[in-house]
Short mmCIF file of C-alpha atoms and ligand atoms in Angstrom, two decimals:
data_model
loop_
_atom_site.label_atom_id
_atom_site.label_comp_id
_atom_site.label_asym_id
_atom_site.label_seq_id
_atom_site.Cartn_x
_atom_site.Cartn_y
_atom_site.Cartn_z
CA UNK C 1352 -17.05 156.27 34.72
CA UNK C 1353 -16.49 156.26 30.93
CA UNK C 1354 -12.90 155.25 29.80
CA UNK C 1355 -11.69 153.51 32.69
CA UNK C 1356 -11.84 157.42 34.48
CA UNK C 1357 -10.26 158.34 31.53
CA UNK C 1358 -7.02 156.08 31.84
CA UNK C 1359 -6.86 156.77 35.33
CA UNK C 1360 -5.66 160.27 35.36
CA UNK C 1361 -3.38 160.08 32.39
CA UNK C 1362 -5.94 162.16 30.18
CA UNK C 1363 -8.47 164.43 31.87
CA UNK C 1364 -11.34 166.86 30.49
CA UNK C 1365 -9.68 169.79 30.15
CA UNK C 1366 -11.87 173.14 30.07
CA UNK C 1367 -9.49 175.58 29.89
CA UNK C 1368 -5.62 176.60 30.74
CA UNK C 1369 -3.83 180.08 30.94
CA UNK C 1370 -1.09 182.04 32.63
CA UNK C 1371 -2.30 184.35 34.73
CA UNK C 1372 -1.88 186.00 38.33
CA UNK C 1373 -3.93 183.72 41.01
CA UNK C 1374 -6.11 186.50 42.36
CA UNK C 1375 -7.45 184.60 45.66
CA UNK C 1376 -6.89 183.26 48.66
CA UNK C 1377 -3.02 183.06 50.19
CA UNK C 1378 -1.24 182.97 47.18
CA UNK C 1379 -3.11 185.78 45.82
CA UNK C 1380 -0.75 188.42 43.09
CA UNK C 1381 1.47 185.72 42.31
CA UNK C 1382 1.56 184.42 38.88
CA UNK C 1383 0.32 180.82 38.47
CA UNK C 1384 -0.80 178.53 35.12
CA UNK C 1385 -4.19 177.56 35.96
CA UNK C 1386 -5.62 174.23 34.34
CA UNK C 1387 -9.00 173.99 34.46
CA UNK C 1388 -10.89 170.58 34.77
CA UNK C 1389 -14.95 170.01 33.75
CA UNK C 1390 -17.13 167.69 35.45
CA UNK C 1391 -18.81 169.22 38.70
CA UNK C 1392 -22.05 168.16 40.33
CA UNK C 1393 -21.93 170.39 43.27
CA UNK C 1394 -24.18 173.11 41.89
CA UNK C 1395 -23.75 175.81 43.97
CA UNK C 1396 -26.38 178.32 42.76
CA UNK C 1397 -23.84 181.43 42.45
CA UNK C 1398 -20.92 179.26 40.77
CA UNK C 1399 -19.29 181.30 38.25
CA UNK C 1400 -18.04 178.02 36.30
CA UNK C 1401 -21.32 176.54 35.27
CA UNK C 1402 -19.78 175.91 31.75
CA UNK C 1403 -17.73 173.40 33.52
CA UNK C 1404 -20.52 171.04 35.13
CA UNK C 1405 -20.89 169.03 32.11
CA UNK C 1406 -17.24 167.25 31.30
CA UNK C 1407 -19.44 166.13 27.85
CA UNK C 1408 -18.13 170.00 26.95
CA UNK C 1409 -14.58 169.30 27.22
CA UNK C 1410 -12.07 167.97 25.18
CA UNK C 1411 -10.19 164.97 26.81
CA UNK C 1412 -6.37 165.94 26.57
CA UNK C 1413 -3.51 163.79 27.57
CA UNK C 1414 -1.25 165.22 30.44
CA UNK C 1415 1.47 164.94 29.16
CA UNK C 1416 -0.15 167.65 26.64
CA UNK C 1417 -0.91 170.05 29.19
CA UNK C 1418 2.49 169.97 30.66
CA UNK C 1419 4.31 170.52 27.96
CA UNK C 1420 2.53 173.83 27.53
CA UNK C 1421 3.54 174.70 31.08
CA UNK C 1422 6.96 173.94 30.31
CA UNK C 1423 6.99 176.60 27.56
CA UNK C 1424 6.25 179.06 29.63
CA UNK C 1425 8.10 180.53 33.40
CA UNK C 1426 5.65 178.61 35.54
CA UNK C 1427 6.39 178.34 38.98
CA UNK C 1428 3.30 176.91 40.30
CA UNK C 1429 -0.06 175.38 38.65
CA UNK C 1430 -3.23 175.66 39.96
CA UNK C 1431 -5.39 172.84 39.42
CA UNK C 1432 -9.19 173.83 39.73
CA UNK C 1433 -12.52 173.26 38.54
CA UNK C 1434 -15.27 172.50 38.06
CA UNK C 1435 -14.11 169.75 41.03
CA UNK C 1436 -11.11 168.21 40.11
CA UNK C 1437 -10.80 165.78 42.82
CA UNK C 1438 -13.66 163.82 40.63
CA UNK C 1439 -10.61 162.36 39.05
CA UNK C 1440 -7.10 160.27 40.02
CA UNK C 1441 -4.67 163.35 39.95
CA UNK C 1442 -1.63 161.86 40.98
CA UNK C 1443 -0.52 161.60 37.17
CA UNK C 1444 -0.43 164.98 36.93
CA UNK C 1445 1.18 165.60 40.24
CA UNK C 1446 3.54 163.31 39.80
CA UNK C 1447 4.02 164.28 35.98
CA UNK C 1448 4.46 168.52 36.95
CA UNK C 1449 6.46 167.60 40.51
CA UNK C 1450 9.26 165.81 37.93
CA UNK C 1451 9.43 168.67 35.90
CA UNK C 1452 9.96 170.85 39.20
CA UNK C 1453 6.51 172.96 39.03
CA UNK C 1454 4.66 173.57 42.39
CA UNK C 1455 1.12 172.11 42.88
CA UNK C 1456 -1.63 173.83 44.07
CA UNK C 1457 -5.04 172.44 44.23
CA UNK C 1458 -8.51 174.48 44.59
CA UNK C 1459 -11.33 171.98 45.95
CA UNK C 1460 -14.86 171.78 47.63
CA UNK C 1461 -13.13 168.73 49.57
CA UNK C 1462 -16.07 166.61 48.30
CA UNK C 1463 -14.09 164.28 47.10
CA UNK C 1464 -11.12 162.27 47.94
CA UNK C 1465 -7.73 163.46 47.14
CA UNK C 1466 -5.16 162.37 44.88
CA UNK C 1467 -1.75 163.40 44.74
CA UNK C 1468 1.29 164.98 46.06
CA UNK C 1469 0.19 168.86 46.50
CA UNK C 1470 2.35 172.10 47.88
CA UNK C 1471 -0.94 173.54 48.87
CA UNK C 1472 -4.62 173.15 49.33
CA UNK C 1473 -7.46 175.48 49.23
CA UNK C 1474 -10.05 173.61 50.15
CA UNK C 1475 -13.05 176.04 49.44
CA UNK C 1476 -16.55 173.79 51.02
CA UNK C 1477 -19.75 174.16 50.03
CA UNK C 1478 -23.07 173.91 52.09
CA UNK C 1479 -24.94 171.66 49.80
CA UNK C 1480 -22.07 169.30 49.73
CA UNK C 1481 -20.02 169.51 52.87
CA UNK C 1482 -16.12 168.50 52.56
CA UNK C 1483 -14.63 165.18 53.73
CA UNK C 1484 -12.95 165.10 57.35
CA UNK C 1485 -9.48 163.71 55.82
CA UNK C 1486 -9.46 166.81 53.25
CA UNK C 1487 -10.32 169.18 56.57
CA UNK C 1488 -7.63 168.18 58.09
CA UNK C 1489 -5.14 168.56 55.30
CA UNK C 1490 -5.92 172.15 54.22
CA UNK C 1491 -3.39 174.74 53.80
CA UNK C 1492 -6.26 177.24 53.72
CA UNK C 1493 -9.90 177.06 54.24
CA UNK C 1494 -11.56 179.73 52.07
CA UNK C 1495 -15.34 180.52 52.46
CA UNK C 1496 -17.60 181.74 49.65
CA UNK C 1497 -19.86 184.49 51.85
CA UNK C 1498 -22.91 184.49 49.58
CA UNK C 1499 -25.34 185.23 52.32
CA UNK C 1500 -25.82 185.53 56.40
CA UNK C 1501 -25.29 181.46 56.71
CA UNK C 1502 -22.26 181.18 54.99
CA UNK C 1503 -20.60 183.09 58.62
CA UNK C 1504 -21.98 180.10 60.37
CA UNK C 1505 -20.64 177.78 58.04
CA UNK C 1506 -17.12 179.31 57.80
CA UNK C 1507 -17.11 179.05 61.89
CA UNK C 1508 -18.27 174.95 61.47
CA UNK C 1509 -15.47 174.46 59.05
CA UNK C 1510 -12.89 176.86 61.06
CA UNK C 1511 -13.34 173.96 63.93
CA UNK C 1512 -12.51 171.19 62.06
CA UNK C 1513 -9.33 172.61 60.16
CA UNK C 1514 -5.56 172.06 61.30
CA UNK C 1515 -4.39 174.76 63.35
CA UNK C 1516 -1.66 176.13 60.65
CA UNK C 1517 -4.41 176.51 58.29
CA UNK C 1518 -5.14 179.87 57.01
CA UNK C 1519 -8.79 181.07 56.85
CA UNK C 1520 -10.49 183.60 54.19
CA UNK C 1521 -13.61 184.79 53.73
CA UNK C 1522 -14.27 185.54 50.22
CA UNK C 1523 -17.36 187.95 49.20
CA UNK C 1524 -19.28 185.93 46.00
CA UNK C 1525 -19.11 187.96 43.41
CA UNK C 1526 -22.19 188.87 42.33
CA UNK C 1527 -23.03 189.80 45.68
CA UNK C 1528 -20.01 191.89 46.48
CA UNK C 1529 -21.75 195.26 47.02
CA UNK C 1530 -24.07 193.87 49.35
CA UNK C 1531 -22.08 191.91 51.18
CA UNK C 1532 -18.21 193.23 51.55
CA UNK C 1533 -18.95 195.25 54.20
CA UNK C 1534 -20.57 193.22 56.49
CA UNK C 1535 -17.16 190.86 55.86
CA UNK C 1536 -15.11 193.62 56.91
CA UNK C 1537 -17.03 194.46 60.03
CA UNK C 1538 -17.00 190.33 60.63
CA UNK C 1539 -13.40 190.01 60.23
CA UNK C 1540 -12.59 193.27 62.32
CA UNK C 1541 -14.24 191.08 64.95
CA UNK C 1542 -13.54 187.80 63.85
CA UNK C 1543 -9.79 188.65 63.63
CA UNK C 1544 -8.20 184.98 62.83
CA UNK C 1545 -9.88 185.36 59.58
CA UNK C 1546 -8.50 187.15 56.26
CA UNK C 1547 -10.28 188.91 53.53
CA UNK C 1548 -10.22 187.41 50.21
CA UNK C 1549 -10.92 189.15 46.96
CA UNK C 1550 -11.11 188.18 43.53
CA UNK C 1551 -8.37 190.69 42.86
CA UNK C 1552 -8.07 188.93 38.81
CA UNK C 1553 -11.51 190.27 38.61
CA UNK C 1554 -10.60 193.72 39.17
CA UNK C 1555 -7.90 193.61 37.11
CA UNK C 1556 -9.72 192.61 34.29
CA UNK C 1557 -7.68 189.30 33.46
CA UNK C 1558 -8.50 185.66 33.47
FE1 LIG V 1279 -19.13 175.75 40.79
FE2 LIG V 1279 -17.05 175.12 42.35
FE3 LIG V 1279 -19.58 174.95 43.29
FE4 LIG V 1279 -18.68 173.22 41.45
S1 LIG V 1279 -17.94 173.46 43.57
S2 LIG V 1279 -20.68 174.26 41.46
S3 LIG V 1279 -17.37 174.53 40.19
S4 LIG V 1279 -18.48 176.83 42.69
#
């Protein structure tokens, strides 16, 4: 890839960053600084991200850039997420927000292989592109995009191969929420080892 994969992780195509409240999965309601990283060639159909499939958008920003912008600001935790930022050598940036005593968090399709030192990972696997077995095995929480009926099955395939500490969510897709949260409750009221995850950022109106 172009620029040596961009000096090995020490600058990285940066779509977007904020403080904001992480609104899914485990860590849901607690305020995180999300950095966002282009480049994806997943292409799930529903993604909500498509403005970060093509890293030719985004700027190319040194870490050391991002962090200090974190450092300005109360950050516990960041979230690193995508696009699919395991496209790229991370442990920079791990290594670079882990010295300056900030939690990392990853958010992955597990496509790819995984860099760096993390306090948690959602790995979040896709049909079209299933997840590596070492990133299964890692997970701190498995979290399932229900888009339609197969995505059940394909939480189930992926509930088998996880660690058993990790946490499991089923998460309606957005655009389908009306149709869909209800037969996700009824699932889960059966299905009890799994937990419901909304996009709770969503209905709060924030980033
Ligand atoms: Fe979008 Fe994530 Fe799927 Fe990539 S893996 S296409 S960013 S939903």
């Amino acid at each position: 890839m172009k620029n040596n994969i961009f000096e090995n992780g020490k600058k990285l195509p940066l779509m977007e960053d904020f403080y904001t409240i992480q609104g899914e999965g485990f860590h849901a309601g607690k305020p995180a600084y999300f950095i966002r990283i282009g480049g994806c060639d997943i292409g799930c159909s529903w993604c909500d991200s498509k403005a970060s499939w093509n890293i030719e958008h985004n700027k190319l920003i040194d870490i050391n850039e991002i962090v200090e912008k974190v450092n300005k600001l109360p950050v516990k935790a960041v979230v690193v997420t995508g696009g699919e930022p395991c496209k790229y050598n991370l442990e920079p940036l791990c290594n670079l927000l882990k010295f300056n005593n900030i939690e990392t968090y990853i958010e992955t399709s597990g496509a790819y292989k995984l860099t760096g030192k993390w306090n948690w990972i959602c790995l979040s696997p896709k049909r079209n592109s299933p997840p590596l077995k070492e990133l299964l095995s890692i997970a701190n929480e498995l979290k399932v995009i229900i888009f339609d009926e197969l995505d059940f099955k394909w939480a189930e395939e992926n509930k088998k191969k996880v660690n058993k500490s990790c946490k499991l969510f089923l998460q309606p897709e957005w655009s389908r929420y009306e149709k869909n949260i209800f037969k996700i409750v009824d699932y889960v009221k059966i299905n009890p080892e799994w937990n419901i995850s909304l996009q709770i950022h969503k209905f709060m109106h924030i980033p």
